[in-house]
XYZ file of C-alpha atoms in Angstrom:
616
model
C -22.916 -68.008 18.567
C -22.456 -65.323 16.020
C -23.711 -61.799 15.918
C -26.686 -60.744 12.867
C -24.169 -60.929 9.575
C -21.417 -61.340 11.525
C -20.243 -57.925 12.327
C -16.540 -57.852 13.196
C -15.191 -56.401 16.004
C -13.515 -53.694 15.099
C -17.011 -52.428 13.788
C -17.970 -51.989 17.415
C -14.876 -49.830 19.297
C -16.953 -47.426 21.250
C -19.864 -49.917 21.701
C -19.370 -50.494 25.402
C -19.665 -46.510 26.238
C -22.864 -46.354 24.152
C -25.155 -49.238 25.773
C -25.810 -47.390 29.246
C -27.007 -43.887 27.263
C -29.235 -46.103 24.877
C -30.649 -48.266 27.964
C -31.736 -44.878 29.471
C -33.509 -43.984 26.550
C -35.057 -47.282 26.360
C -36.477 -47.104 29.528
C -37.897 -43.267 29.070
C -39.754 -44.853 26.456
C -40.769 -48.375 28.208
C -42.211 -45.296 30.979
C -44.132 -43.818 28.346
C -46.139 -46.765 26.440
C -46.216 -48.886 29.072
C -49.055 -46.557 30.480
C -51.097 -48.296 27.181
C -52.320 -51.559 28.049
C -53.346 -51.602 23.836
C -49.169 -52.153 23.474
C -48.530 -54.484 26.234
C -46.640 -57.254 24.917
C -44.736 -55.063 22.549
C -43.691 -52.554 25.954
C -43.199 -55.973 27.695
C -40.524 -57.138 24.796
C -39.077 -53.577 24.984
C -38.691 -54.247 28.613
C -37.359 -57.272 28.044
C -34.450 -55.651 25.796
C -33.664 -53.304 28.822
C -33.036 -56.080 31.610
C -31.050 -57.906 28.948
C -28.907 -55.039 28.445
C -28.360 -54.805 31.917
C -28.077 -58.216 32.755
C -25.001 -60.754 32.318
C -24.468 -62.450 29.458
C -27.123 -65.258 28.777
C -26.746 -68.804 27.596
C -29.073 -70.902 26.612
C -28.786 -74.597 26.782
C -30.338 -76.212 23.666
C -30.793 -79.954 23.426
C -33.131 -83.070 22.842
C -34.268 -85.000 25.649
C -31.697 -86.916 27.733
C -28.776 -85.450 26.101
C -27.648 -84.348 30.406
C -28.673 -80.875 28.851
C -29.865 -80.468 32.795
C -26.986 -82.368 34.249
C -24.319 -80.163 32.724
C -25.778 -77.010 34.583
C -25.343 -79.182 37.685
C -21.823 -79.257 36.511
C -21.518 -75.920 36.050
C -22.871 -74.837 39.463
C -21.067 -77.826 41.724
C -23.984 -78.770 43.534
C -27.623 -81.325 41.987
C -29.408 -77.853 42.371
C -31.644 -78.874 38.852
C -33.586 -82.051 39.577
C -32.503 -84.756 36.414
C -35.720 -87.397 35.670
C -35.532 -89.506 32.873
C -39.146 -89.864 32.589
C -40.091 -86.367 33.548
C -37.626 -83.971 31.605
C -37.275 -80.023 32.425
C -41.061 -78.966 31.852
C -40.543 -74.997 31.556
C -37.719 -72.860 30.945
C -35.392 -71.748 34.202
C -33.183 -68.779 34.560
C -30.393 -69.434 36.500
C -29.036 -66.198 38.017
C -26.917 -65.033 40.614
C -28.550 -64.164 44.443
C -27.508 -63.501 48.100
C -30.715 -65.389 48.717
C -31.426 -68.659 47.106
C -34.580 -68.728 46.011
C -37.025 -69.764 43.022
C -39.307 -66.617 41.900
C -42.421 -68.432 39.454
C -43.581 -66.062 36.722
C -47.085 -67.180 35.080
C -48.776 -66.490 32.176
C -50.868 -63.578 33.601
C -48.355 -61.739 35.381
C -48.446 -63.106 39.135
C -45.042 -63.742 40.199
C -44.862 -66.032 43.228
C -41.461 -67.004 45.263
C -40.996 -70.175 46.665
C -37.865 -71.904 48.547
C -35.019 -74.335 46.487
C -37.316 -77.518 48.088
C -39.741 -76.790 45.351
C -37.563 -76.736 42.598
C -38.581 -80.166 41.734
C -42.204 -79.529 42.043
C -42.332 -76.619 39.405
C -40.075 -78.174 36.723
C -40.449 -82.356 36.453
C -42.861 -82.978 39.232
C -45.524 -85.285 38.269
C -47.580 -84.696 40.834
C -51.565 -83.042 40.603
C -50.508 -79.885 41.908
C -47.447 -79.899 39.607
C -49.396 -79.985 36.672
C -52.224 -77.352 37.365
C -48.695 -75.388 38.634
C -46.760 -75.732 34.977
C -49.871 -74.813 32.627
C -50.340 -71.264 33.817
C -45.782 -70.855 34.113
C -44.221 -69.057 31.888
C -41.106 -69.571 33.420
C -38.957 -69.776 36.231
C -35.966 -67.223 37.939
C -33.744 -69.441 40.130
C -31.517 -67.157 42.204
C -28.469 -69.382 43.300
C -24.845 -68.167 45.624
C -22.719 -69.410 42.915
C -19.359 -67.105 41.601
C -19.831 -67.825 37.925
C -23.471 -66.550 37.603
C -21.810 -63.177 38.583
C -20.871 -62.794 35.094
C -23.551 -64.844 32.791
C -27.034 -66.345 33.446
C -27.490 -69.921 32.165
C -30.820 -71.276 30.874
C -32.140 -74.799 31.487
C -34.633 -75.223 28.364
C -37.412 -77.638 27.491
C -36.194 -80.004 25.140
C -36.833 -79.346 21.776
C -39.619 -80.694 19.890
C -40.035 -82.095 16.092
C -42.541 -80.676 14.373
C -44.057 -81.175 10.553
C -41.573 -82.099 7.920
C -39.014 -83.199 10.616
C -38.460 -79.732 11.462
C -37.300 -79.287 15.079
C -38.453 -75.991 16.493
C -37.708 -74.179 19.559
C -39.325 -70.513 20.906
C -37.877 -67.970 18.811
C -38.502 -65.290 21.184
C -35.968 -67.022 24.077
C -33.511 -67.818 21.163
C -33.547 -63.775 20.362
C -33.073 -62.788 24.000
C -30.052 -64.789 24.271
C -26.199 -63.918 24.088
C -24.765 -67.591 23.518
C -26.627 -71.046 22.731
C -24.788 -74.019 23.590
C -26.254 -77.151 21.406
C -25.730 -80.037 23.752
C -25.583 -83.303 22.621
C -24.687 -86.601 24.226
C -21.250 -88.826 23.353
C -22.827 -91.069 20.842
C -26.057 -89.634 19.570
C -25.543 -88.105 16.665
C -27.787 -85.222 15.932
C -30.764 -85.729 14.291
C -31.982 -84.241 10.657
C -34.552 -82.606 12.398
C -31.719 -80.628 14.818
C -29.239 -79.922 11.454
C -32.610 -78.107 10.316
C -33.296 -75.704 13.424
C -29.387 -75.297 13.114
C -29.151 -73.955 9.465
C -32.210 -71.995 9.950
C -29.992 -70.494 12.770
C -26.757 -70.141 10.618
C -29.524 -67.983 8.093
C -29.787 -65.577 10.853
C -25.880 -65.383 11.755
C -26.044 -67.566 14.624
C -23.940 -70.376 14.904
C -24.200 -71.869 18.717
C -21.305 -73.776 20.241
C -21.800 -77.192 20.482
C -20.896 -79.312 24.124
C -20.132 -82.725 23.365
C -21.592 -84.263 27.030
C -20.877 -88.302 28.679
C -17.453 -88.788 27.406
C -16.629 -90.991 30.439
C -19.735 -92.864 29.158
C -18.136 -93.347 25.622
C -14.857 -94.899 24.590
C -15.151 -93.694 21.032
C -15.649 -90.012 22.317
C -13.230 -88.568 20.200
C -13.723 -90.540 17.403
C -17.572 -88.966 18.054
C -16.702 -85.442 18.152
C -14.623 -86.303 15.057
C -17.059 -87.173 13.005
C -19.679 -84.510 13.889
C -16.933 -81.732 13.206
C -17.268 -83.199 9.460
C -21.040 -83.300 9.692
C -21.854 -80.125 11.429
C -19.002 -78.181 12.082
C -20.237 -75.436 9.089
C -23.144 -74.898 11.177
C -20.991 -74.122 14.615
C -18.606 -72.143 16.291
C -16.803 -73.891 18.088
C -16.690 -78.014 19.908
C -16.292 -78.399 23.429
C -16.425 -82.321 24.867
C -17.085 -82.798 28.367
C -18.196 -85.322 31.318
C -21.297 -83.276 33.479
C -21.167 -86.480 35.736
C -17.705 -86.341 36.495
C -17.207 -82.775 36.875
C -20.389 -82.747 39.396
C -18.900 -85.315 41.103
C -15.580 -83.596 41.321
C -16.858 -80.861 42.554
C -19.314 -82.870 45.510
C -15.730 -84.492 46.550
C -13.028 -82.123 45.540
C -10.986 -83.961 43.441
C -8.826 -82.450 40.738
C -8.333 -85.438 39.106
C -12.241 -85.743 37.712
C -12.483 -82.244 37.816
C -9.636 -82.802 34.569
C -11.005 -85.982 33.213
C -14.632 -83.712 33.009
C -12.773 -81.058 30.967
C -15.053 -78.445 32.134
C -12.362 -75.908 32.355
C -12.465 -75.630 28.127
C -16.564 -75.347 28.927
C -15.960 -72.272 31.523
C -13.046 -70.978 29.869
C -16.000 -70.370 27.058
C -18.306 -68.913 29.039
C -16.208 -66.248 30.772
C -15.112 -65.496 26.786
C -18.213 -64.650 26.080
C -19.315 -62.836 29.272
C -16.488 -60.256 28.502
C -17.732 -59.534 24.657
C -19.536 -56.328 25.461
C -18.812 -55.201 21.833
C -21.041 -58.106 20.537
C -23.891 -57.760 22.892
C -24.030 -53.696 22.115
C -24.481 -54.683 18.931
C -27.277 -57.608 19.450
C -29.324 -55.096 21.448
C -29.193 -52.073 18.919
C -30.355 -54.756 16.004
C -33.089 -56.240 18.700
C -34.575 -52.540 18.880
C -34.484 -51.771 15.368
C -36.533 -55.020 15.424
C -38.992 -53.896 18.168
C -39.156 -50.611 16.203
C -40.854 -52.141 13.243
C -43.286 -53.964 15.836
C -44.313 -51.056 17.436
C -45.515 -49.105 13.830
C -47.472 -52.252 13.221
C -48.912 -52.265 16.453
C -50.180 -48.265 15.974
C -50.936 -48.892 12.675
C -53.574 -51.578 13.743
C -55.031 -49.486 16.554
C -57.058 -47.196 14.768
C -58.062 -49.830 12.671
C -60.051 -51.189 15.467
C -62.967 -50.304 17.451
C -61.036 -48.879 20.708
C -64.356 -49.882 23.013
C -65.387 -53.248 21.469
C -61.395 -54.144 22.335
C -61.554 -52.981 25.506
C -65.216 -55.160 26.392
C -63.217 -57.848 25.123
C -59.786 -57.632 27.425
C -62.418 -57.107 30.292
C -64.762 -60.075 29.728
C -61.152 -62.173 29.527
C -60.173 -61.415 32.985
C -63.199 -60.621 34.539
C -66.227 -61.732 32.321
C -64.949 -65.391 31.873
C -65.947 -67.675 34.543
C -63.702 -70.458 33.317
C -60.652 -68.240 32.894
C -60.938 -66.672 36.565
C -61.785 -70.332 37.199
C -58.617 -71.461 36.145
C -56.418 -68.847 37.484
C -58.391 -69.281 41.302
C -57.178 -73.022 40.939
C -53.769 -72.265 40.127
C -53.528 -69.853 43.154
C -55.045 -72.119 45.533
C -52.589 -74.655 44.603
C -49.646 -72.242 45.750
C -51.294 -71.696 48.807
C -51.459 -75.278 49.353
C -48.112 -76.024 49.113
C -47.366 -73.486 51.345
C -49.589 -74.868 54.129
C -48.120 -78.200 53.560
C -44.694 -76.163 54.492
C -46.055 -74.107 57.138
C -47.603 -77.586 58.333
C -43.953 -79.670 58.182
C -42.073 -76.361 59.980
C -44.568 -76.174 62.953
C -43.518 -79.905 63.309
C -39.958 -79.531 63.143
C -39.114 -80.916 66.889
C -41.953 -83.098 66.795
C -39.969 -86.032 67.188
C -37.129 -84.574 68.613
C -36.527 -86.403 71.972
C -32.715 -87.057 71.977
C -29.605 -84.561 71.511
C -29.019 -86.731 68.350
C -32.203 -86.258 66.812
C -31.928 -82.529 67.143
C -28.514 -82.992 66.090
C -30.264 -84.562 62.603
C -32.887 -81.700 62.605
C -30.444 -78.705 62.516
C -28.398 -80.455 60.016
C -31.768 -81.193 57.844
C -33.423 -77.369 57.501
C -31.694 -74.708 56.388
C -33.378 -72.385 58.585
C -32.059 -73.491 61.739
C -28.737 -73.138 61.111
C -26.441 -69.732 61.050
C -23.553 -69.091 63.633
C -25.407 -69.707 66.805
C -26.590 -72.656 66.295
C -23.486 -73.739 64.498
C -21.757 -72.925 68.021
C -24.094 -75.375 69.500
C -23.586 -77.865 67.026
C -19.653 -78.158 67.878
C -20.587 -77.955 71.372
C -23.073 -81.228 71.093
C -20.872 -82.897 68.330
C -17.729 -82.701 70.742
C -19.410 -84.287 73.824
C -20.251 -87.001 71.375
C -17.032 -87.745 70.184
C -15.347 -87.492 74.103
C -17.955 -89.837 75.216
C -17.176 -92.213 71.767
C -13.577 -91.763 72.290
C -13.807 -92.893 75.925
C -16.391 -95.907 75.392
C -13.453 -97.075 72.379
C -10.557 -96.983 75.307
C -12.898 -98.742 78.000
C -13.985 -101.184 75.499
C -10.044 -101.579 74.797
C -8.898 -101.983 78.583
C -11.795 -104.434 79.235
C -10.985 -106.469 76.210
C -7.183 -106.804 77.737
C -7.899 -107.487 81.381
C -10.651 -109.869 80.610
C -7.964 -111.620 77.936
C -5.489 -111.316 80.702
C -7.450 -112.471 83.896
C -8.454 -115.716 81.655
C -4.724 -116.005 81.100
C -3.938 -115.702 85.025
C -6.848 -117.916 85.968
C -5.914 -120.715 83.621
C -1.939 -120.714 85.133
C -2.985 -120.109 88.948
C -6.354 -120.633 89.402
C -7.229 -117.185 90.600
C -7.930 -113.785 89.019
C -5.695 -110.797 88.595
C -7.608 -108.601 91.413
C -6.430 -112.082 93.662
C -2.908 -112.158 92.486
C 0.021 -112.041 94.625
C 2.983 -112.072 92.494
C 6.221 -114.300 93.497
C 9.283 -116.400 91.661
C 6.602 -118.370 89.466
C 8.254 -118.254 86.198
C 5.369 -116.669 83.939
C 4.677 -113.704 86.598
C 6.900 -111.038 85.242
C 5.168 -111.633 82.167
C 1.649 -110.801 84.258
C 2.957 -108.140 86.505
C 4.224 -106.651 82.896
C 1.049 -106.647 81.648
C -0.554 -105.213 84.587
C 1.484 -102.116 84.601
C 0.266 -101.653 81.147
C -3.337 -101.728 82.238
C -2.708 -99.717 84.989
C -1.718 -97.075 82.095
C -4.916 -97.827 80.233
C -6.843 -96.974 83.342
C -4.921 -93.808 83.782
C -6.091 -92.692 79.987
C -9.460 -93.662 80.712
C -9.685 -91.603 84.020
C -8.127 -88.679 81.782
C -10.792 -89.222 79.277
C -13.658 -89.709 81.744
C -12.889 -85.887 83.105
C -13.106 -84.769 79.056
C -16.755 -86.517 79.176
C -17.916 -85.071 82.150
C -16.481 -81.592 81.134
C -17.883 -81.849 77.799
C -21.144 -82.897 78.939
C -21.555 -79.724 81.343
C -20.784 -77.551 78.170
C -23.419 -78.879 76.247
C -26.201 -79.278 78.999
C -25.402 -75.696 79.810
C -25.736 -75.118 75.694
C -29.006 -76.834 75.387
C -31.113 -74.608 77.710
C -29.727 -71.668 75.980
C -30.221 -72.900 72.259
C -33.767 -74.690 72.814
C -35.750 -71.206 72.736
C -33.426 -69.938 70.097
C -34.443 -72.936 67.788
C -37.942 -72.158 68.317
C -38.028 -68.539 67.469
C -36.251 -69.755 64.488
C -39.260 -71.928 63.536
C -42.013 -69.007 64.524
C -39.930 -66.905 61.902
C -40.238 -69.496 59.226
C -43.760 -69.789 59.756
C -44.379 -65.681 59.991
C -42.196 -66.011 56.880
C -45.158 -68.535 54.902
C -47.747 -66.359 56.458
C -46.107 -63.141 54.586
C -46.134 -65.279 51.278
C -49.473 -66.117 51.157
C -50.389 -62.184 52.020
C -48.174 -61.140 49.503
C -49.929 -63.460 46.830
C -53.264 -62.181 47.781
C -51.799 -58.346 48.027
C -50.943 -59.584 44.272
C -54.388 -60.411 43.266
C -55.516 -56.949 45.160
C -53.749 -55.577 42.496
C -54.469 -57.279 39.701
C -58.090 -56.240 40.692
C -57.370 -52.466 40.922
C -55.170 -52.350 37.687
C -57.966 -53.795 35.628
C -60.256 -51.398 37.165
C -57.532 -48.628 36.055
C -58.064 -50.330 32.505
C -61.567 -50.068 32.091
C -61.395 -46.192 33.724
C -58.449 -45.000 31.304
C -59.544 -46.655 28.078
C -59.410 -43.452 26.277
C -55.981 -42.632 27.085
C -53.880 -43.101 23.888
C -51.886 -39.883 24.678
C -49.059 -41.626 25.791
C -48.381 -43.321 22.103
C -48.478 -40.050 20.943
C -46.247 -38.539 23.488
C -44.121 -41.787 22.354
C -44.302 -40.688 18.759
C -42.440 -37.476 19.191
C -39.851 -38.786 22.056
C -38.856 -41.453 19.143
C -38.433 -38.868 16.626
C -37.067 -36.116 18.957
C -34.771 -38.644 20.999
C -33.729 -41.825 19.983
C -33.758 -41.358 15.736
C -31.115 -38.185 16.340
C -29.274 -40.631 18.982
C -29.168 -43.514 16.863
C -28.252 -41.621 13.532
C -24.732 -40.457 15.273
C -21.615 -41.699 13.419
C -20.321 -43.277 16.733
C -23.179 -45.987 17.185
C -22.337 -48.718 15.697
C -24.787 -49.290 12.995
C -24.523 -50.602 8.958
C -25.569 -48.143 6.301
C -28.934 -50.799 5.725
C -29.594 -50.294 9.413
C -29.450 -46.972 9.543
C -31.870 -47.227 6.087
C -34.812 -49.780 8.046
C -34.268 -47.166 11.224
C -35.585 -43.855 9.084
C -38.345 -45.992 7.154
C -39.510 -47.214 10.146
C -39.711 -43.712 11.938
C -41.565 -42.131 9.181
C -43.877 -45.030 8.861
C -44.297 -44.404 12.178
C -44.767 -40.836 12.435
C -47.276 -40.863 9.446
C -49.554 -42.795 11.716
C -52.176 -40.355 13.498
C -53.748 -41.167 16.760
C -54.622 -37.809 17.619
C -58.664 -38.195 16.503
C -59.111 -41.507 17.582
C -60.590 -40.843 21.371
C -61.930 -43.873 23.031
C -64.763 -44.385 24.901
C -64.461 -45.109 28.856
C -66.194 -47.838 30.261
C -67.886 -46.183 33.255
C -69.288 -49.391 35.258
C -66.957 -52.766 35.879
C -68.311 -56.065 36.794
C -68.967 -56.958 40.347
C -67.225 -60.010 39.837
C -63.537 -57.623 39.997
C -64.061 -57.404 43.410
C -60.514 -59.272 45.022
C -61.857 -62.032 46.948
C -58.737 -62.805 49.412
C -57.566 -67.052 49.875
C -57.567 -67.675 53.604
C -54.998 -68.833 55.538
C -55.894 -70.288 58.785
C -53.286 -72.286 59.453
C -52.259 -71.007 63.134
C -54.947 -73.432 65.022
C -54.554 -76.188 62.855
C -51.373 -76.432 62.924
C -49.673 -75.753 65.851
C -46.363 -75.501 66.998
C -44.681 -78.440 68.566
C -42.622 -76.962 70.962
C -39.058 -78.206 71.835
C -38.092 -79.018 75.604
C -35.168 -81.248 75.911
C -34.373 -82.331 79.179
C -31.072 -83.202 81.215
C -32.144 -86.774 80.974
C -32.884 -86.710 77.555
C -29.214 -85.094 76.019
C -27.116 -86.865 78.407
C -25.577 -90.538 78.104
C -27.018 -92.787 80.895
C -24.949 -95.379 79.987
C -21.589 -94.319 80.406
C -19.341 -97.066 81.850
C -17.458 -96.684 84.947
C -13.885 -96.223 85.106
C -12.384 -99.171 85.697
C -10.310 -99.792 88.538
C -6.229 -100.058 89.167
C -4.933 -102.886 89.760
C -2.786 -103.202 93.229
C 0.061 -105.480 92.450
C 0.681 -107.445 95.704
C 4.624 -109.004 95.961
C 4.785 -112.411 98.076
C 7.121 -112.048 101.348
C-alpha cells in the first residue's frame, strides 16, 4: 500500500520526531470539542486519528468470501484463535491487538463497550445462534487482545468480506480503509479476482493506494505459480507487491512445530512484509498529517451547518432518539439483556465446574479444560497427580509382563512334568537348566516390580497429601471466576448509569457552543503556525487546502448563536439496573475428593519369588 501521491521518502526525514508534538496537539483539541455533543462523530474521527498515531501499524485483510482471508490470521498468530465457517463468514470487523490479558472487548453502535472471554469469540463474529444475531446488529466492531510477539509491532484486521454492489462495483467501508497503514488483498490459489474486485482496486490506485496482494492455498493448487503468474499480468499495475502462501500449512506448522511446513507455507516472505511495514514511521507521519488536513475540512462543514440549524429543535430530536423512542431503548434493553445472558449461562457452567468430578482423572480433565484453574499451583499438582499415574501405569505394564512369562512358563513346566513351577524341584532332567534359567529371570522381573511397587506407593502418598491441599485452592479459584461475572454484569449496568447521566448532561448544557469557539482560536493560534513550519513534511498544495480551510473556518461565527437549555428530561432517563440473581440459582458445586476416590483400588499384588528347590 502506497502513501496519498506517493510521496517519497526522502520527503519525510524528520517525520518520526514530528508525530508525538502533533499527537499532543491533536488531543488538546479532541479535549476541547469533544465537550460538543453537536460535533461528535467528527471529535470521534479526530480521536480516531490520535489512537492510530499511537498505535502499531495496521493491516487490513481485504478479501471475498472463502478466500482463508480468516485462516491466514490463524497463520499469522500460530494458534485457531478466529473461528473459520464456511457457511457463516466473519460477520463484523475484529481488531487484533496485542494484550497481557486475552480478552475480546465488544464496541456497539451506541457507545457501550462490553468485555467478554476468548470462548465467545465465536458467538460475536459467525455464530448463528438467536443471541448472536440480536448481539451483531447493534456491533460496531470487535478489539481482540491476544499474547502473541508480532502484534507488538502491527495490529491485523479480520474484515467482512466484501460485497458487490450496482454496476458490479465491489465496495468496502471507506472509513476502515482510511484508518489503515497496509491492506493486504487476499485471494485464494485459483480464483482469479473478480471484475467487481479490479474495480474497488483501481478506485484504490486513484487514491495512491496500491495494497499487497497474498496469494493463499498453494498446497491446495498445483498450478500455484502458474496462478500468481498470470495475475501479476492482470493486476500487478494495481499492486505493490505478490506474496503466495499456504495459511493451512503454516497453522499447522506452528500447532506441531515443524520447520518443514512452516517453509512449504512461505509465511516468512508474508511476516518479513509486515515487520517492513511496521518500521515505516516516515510513511505513517505522513498518512496522519494528510488524514487531519482531511478532518480539517470536515470540521468547517460541520460549524458551518450549525448555525444553520435550530440549536433546540436538534437537541429535542437527539433526546427523543435515546430517550423518547420506545423502540430504540427497546432495542438497545434487548441487546443488553442478551449480554447478561450469556454471562449467566457462564456464571451457571463455572459454579458447575466439579460437578462431575468424582475421580483424580476427571479433575485431571477439568484443570486441563478451563483456563482459570490453572497457574503454577495447580500446575504443581498436576505433575504431582500425572506422575502417580504413570508409576502406577508403568508398574501394571511390568506385572502384566512377568505374569504373561510365568503363566507361558508354568504351561511349559506343566506340559514336560506334570506339575507347576511353584512345585518344581529341579534335577538331571535334560530340559531343567532351560527352566531353572528362566526362573532366575523371573525372579529379576519380580525384583523390578517390587522396586516399582515402592515408586507407586510413594507416589501415591505425594498426591493424596496434594489433593487435600489443592481441593480448596480449586474452589476459591471458581468463587473468583464467578465474583469475576458478577463484576461484568455491574460494570455493564454502571455503563448504562452513565449513559443515563451523560444524556442528562446533554439536555442541561445544550447552550454550550463555547468550546467550538475556544476550538476556533486554538486551531488558528496552535496547530496552523505548527503545521506551516518548513520541517513538517507537507506539499506546497497541502499547505494551500490547510490556510483555505482555516480561514473558511475562522470566518464562521458562533459567538451569537446561544442555545436554549432544555430544563426538564423525560422520566423515562431514569437507569433502570438488569438484575443478576444468579447466587441462589446457581450454586456452587463444591469439590471433596476423597482417599478412596484418587487412589487405585486395583493395584495388583507383587508377585511372588520363586524358590528354586535342587533334588538330593
Amino acid at each position: 500500500m502506497t502513501n496519498i501521491d506517493n510521496t517519497p521518502i526522502e520527503y519525510t526525514t524528520s517525520a518520526n520526531n514530528i508525530l508525538p508534538q502533533f499527537v499532543d496537539q491533536l488531543r488538546q483539541l479532541y479535549g476541547i470539542i469533544v465537550q460538543n455533543t453537536y460535533v461528535k462523530d467528527t471529535a470521534k474521527h479526530l480521536n480516531r486519528i490520535i489512537q492510530d498515531a499511537n498505535n502499531q501499524t495496521m493491516i487490513l485483510i481485504v478479501g471475498k468470501e472463502r478466500v482463508g482471508k480468516t485462516t491466514l490470521i490463524n497463520g499469522l498468530l500460530g494458534r485457531e484463535i478466529l473461528s473459520v465457517d464456511d457457511q457463516h463468514p466473519t460477520g463484523v470487523n475484529t481488531f487484533i491487538r496485542y494484550g497481557e490479558h486475552e480478552e475480546i472487548k465488544a464496541y456497539f453502535l451506541d457507545g457501550v463497550v462490553a468485555i467478554f472471554d476468548l470462548s465467545k469469540l465465536e458467538l460475536l463474529t459467525t455464530g448463528d445462534t438467536f443471541a448472536s444475531q440480536i448481539l451483531r446488529e447493534h456491533l460496531d466492531y470487535l478489539e481482540v487482545y491476544l499474547k502473541n510477539d508480532l502484534l507488538k509491532s502491527v495490529t491485523i484486521i479480520d474484515s467482512v468480506s466484501l460485497e458487490a454492489g450496482g454496476g458490479e462495483m465491489a465496495y468496502f467501508s471507506e472509513a476502515l480503509m482510511n484508518r489503515v497503514d497496509e491492506i493486504f488483498w487476499v485471494l485464494r490459489s485459483g480464483s482469479m479476482a473478480i471484475d467487481a474486485e479490479i474495480l474497488l482496486l483501481e478506485a484504490l490506485k486513484n487514491k495512491g493506494v496500491e495494497p499487497l496482494c497474498v496469494i493463499n492455498g498453494i498446497d491446495a493448487d498445483d498450478h500455484a505459480a502458474a496462478f500468481v503468474s498470470s495475475q501479476q499480468q492482470r493486476i500487478g499495475h494495481l499492486i505493490s507487491d505478490f506474496v503466495a502462501v499456504s495459511a493451512r500449512n503454516a497453522l499447522e506448522a506452528k500447532q506441531t512445530d515443524s520447520h518443514e511446513l512452516w517453509e512449504k507455507s512461505q509465511y516468512e516472505h508474508l511476516i518479513t512484509e509486515i515487520h517492513r511495514f511496521a518500521e515505516n514511521s516516515d510513511k505513517k507521519t505522513y498518512a496522519i498529517l494528510i488524514r487531519f488536513l482531511q478532518w480539517l475540512e470536515r470540521f468547517r462543514f460541520e460549524l458551518t451547518v450549525i448555525p444553520q440549524r435550530d440549536p433546540f429543535q436538534s437537541a429535542v430530536e437527539n433526546i427523543e432518539k435515546y430517550a423518547g423512542d420506545t423502540q430504540y431503548e427497546f432495542s438497545r434493553n434487548q441487546r443488553d439483556l442478551a449480554i447478561v445472558k450469556e454471562y449467566e449461562q457462564e456464571y451457571e457452567e463455572v459454579a458447575q465446574t466439579f460437578k462431575h468430578v468424582q475421580t483424580l482423572y476427571q479433575l485431571l480433565q477439568t484443570i486441563s479444560q478451563h483456563d482459570y484453574l490453572q497457574d503454577a499451583k495447580v500446575d504443581k499438582f498436576t505433575e504431582i497427580a500425572v506422575y502417580y499415574q504413570q508409576m502406577l501405569r508403568e508398574y501394571r505394564t511390568m506385572h502384566s509382563e512377568y505374569s504373561r512369562e510365568y503363566e507361558r512358563l508354568d504351561a511349559q513346566h506343566k506340559k514336560i512334568h506334570g506339575k507347576g513351577l511353584m512345585k518344581a524341584i529341579f534335577g538331571q532332567h535334560t530340559q531343567n537348566d532351560f527352566f531353572k534359567e528362566r526362573v532366575e529371570k523371573l525372579n529379576e522381573q519380580q525384583v523390578i516390580c517390587v522396586a516399582q511397587y515402592d515408586k507407586v506407593q510413594q507416589a501415591e502418598a505425594a498426591m493424596l497429601q496434594a489433593i487435600q491441599d489443592i481441593q480448596p485452592y480449586l474452589i476459591e479459584l471458581v468463587k473468583e471466576r464467578m465474583s469475576r461475572i458478577e463484576q461484568k454484569v455491574q460494570e455493564l449496568n454502571q455503563q448504562r448509569a452513565k449513559e443515563k447521566r451523560q444524556l442528562k448532561n446533554y439536555a442541561e448544557k445544550l447552550n454550550e457552543f463555547s468550546c467550538l469557539i475556544e476550538a476556533q482560536g486554538y486551531i488558528k493560534g496552535t496547530l496552523q503556525p505548527f503545521l506551516m513550519n518548513e520541517e513538517i513534511p507537507l506539499k506546497a498544495k497541502d499547505l494551500k487546502m490547510l490556510e483555505e480551510t482555516v480561514q473558511a473556518i475562522l470566518s464562521i461565527d458562533l459567538s451569537n448563536n446561544g442555545l436554549l437549555t432544555r430544563s426538564q428530561m423525560n422520566n423515562k432517563m431514569e437507569s433502570i439496573a438488569i438484575p443478576f440473581d444468579v447466587r441462589d440459582k446457581h450454586h456452587l458445586e463444591v469439590l471433596s475428593l476423597k482417599e478412596e476416590d484418587v487412589k487405585s483400588n486395583d493395584i495388583p499384588e507383587i508377585p511372588k519369588k520363586l524358590a528354586i528347590q535342587y533334588e538330593e
